Coordinates of C-alpha atoms in Angstrom, one line a residue:
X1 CA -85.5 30.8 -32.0
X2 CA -87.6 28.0 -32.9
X3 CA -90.8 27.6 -30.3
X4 CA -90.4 23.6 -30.8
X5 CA -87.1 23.5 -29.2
X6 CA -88.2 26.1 -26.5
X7 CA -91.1 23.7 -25.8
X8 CA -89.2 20.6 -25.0
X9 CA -88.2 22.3 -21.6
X10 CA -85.2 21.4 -19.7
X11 CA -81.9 23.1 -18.9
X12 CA -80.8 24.4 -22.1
X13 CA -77.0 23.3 -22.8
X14 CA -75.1 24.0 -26.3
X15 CA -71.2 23.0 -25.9
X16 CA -72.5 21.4 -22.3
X17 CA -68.9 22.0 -20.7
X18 CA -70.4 23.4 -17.8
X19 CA -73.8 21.2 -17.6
X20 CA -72.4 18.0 -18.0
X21 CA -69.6 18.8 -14.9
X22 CA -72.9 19.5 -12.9
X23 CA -74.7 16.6 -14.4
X24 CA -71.9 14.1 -13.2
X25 CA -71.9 15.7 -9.5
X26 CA -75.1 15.3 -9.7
X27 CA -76.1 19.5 -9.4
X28 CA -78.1 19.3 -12.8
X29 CA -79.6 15.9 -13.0
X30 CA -81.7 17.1 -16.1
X31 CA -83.3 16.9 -18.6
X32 CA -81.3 18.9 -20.6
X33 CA -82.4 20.8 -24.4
X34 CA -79.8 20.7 -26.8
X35 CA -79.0 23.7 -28.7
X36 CA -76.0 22.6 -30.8
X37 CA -78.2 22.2 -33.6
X38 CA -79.6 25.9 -34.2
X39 CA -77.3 26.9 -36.5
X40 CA -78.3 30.8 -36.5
X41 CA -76.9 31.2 -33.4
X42 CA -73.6 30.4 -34.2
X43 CA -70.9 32.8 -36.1
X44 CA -70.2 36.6 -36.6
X45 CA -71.8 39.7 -38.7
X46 CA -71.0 42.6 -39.1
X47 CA -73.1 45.4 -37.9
X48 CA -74.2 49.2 -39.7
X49 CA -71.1 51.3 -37.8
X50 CA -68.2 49.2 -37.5
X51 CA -69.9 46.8 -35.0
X52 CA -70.5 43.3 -34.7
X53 CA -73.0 40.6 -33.6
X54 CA -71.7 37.4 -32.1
X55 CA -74.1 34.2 -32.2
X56 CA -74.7 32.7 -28.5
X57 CA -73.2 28.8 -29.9
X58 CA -69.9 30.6 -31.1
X59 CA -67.2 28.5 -29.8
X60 CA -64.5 30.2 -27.7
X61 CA -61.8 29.1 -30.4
X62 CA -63.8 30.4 -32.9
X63 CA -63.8 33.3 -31.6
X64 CA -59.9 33.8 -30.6
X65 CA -59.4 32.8 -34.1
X66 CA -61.6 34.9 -35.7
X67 CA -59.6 38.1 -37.6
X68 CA -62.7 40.9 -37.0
X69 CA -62.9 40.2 -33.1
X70 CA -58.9 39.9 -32.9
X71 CA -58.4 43.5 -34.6
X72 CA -61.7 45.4 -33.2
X73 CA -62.1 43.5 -29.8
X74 CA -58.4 42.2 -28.8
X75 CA -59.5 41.7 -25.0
X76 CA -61.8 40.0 -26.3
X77 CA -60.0 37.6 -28.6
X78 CA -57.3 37.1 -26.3
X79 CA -59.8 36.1 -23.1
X80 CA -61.5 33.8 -25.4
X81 CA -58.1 32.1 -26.3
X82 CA -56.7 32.0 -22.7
X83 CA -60.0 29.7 -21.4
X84 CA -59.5 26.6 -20.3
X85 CA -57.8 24.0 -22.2
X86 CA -57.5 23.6 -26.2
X87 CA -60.5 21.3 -26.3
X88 CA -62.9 23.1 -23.9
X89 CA -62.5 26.0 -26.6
X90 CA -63.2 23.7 -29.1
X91 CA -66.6 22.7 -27.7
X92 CA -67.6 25.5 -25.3
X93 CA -69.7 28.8 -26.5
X94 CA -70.0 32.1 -25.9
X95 CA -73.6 32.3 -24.3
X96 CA -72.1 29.1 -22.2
X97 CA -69.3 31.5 -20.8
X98 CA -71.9 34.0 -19.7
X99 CA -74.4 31.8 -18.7
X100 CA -72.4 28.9 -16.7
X101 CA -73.1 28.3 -12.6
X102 CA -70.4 29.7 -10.0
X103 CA -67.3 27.5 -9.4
X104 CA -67.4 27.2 -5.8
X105 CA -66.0 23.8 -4.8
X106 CA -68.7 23.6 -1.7
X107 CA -71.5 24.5 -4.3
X108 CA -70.3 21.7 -7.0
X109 CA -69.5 19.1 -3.7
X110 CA -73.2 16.8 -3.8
X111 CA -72.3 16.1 -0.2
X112 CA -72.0 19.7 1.2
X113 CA -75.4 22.2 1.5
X114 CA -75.1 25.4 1.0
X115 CA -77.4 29.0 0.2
X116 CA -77.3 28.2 -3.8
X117 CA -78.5 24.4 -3.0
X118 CA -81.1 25.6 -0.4
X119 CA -78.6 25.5 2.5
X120 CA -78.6 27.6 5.3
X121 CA -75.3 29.0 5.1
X122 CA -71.9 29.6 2.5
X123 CA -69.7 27.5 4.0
X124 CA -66.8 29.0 1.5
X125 CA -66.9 32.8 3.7
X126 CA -65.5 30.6 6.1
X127 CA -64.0 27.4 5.1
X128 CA -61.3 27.3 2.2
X129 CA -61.9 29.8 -0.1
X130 CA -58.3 30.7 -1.0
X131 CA -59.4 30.1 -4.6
X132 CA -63.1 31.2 -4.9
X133 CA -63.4 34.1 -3.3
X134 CA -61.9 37.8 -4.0
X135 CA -64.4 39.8 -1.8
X136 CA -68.0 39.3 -0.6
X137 CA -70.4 40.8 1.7
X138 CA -73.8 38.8 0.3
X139 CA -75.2 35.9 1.3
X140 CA -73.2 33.4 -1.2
X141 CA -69.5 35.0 -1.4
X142 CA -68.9 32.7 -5.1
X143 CA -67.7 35.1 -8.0
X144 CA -69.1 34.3 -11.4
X145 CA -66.4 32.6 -13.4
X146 CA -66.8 33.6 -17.1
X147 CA -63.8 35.3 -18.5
X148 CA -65.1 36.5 -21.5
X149 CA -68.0 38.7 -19.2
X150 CA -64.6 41.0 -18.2
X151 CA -63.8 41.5 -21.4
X152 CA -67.1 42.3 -22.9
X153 CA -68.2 44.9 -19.8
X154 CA -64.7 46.5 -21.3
X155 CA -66.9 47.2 -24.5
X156 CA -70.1 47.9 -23.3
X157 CA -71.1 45.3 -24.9
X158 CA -75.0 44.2 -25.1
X159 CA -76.5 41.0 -24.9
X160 CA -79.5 39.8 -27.1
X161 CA -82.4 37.5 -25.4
X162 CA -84.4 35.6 -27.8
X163 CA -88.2 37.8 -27.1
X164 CA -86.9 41.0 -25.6
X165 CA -84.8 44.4 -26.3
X166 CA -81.0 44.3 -26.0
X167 CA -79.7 44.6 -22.7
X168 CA -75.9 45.6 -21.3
X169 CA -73.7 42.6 -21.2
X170 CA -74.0 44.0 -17.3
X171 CA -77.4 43.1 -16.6
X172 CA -76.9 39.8 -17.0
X173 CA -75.6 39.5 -13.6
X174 CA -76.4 41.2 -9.9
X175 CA -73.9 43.0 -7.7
X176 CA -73.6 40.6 -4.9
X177 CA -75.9 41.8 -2.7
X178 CA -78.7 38.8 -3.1
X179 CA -78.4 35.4 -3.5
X180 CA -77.8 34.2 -7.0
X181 CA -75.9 36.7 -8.4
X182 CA -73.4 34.2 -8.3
X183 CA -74.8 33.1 -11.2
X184 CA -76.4 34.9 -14.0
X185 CA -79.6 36.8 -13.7
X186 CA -81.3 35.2 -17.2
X187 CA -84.7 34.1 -16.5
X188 CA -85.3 30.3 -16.8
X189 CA -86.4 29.4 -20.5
X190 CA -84.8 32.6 -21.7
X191 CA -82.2 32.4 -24.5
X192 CA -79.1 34.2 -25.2
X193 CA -79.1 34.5 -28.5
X194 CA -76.1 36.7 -29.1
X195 CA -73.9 39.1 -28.4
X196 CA -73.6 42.9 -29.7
X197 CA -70.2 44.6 -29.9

């Protein structure tokens, strides 16, 4: 990882499907770093063993489509190529399905507090959160919304942060109990380089 694009601060955003829904509801006003351009995250090698490392800027369709995930990794494949819509695969990455902010329609509402926004309550455990919600005794009752996180837990797969040892694709988020494990646990200015199957 290159220390001038870790020095220019901000939110870091790659396919910025996620960021730039948050930017225009006014959640994640920026300033954002770009990571599109570092190529070495991006792609698929093959590992000593039979395994394989996934690059953090991988797109989702790139990674449905691509023939060593589809036959090693088939959940994998096929949770990658059931996200979204055709052209939020196109643009949206791997490391930006692990890393995006909960989906909770009171948390992405500007006009509504709530825990994650410094509120004093989570007005989804008791407004409508016939969507949201699947069970919840913490404080913010939001489930983390990345698809491809199921599938990789399925292969104990381990996550690479740019600085630091490999850690389970687990650790990456809490079990419910505090605040913001609704979203993922990554330090800010950490980077998810890539992905270990």
């Amino acid at each position: 990882m290159s220390a001038a694009v870790l020095a220019r601060g901000g939110e870091l955003r790659a396919g910025g499907t996620d960021t730039t829904a948050r930017q225009r509801s006014g959640i994640s006003p920026g300033p954002f770093t770009d990571l599109s351009g570092v190529s070495h995250l991006r792609g698929t090698t093959a590992l000593p063993g039979g395994g394989l490392r996934v690059g953090a800027l991988t797109t989702l369709a790139e990674l449905a489509g691509d023939p060593r995930v589809r036959e090693g990794w088939p959940a994998l494949a096929l949770a990658a190529g059931g996200t979204a819509t055709p052209q939020v695969r196109a643009a949206g990455t791997l490391g930006g399905n692990l890393l995006q902010r909960n989906r909770c329609w009171y948390y992405r509402n500007p006009h509504i507090g709530c825990l994650q926004k410094g509120g004093t309550d989570c007005p989804a455990r008791e407004g409508d959160h016939h969507y949201g919600v699947v069970a919840g005794d913490g404080p913010c009752v939001a489930p983390h919304p990345s698809t491809l996180a199921v599938a990789l837990l399925t292969y104990d797969a381990e996550a690479e942060v740019h600085g630091q040892s490999p850690r389970p694709v687990a650790a990456l988020y809490g079990d419910g109990s505090r605040l913001h494990d609704a979203d993922h646990l990554l330090a800010p200015g950490r980077v998810l380089t890539s992905v270990r199957l």
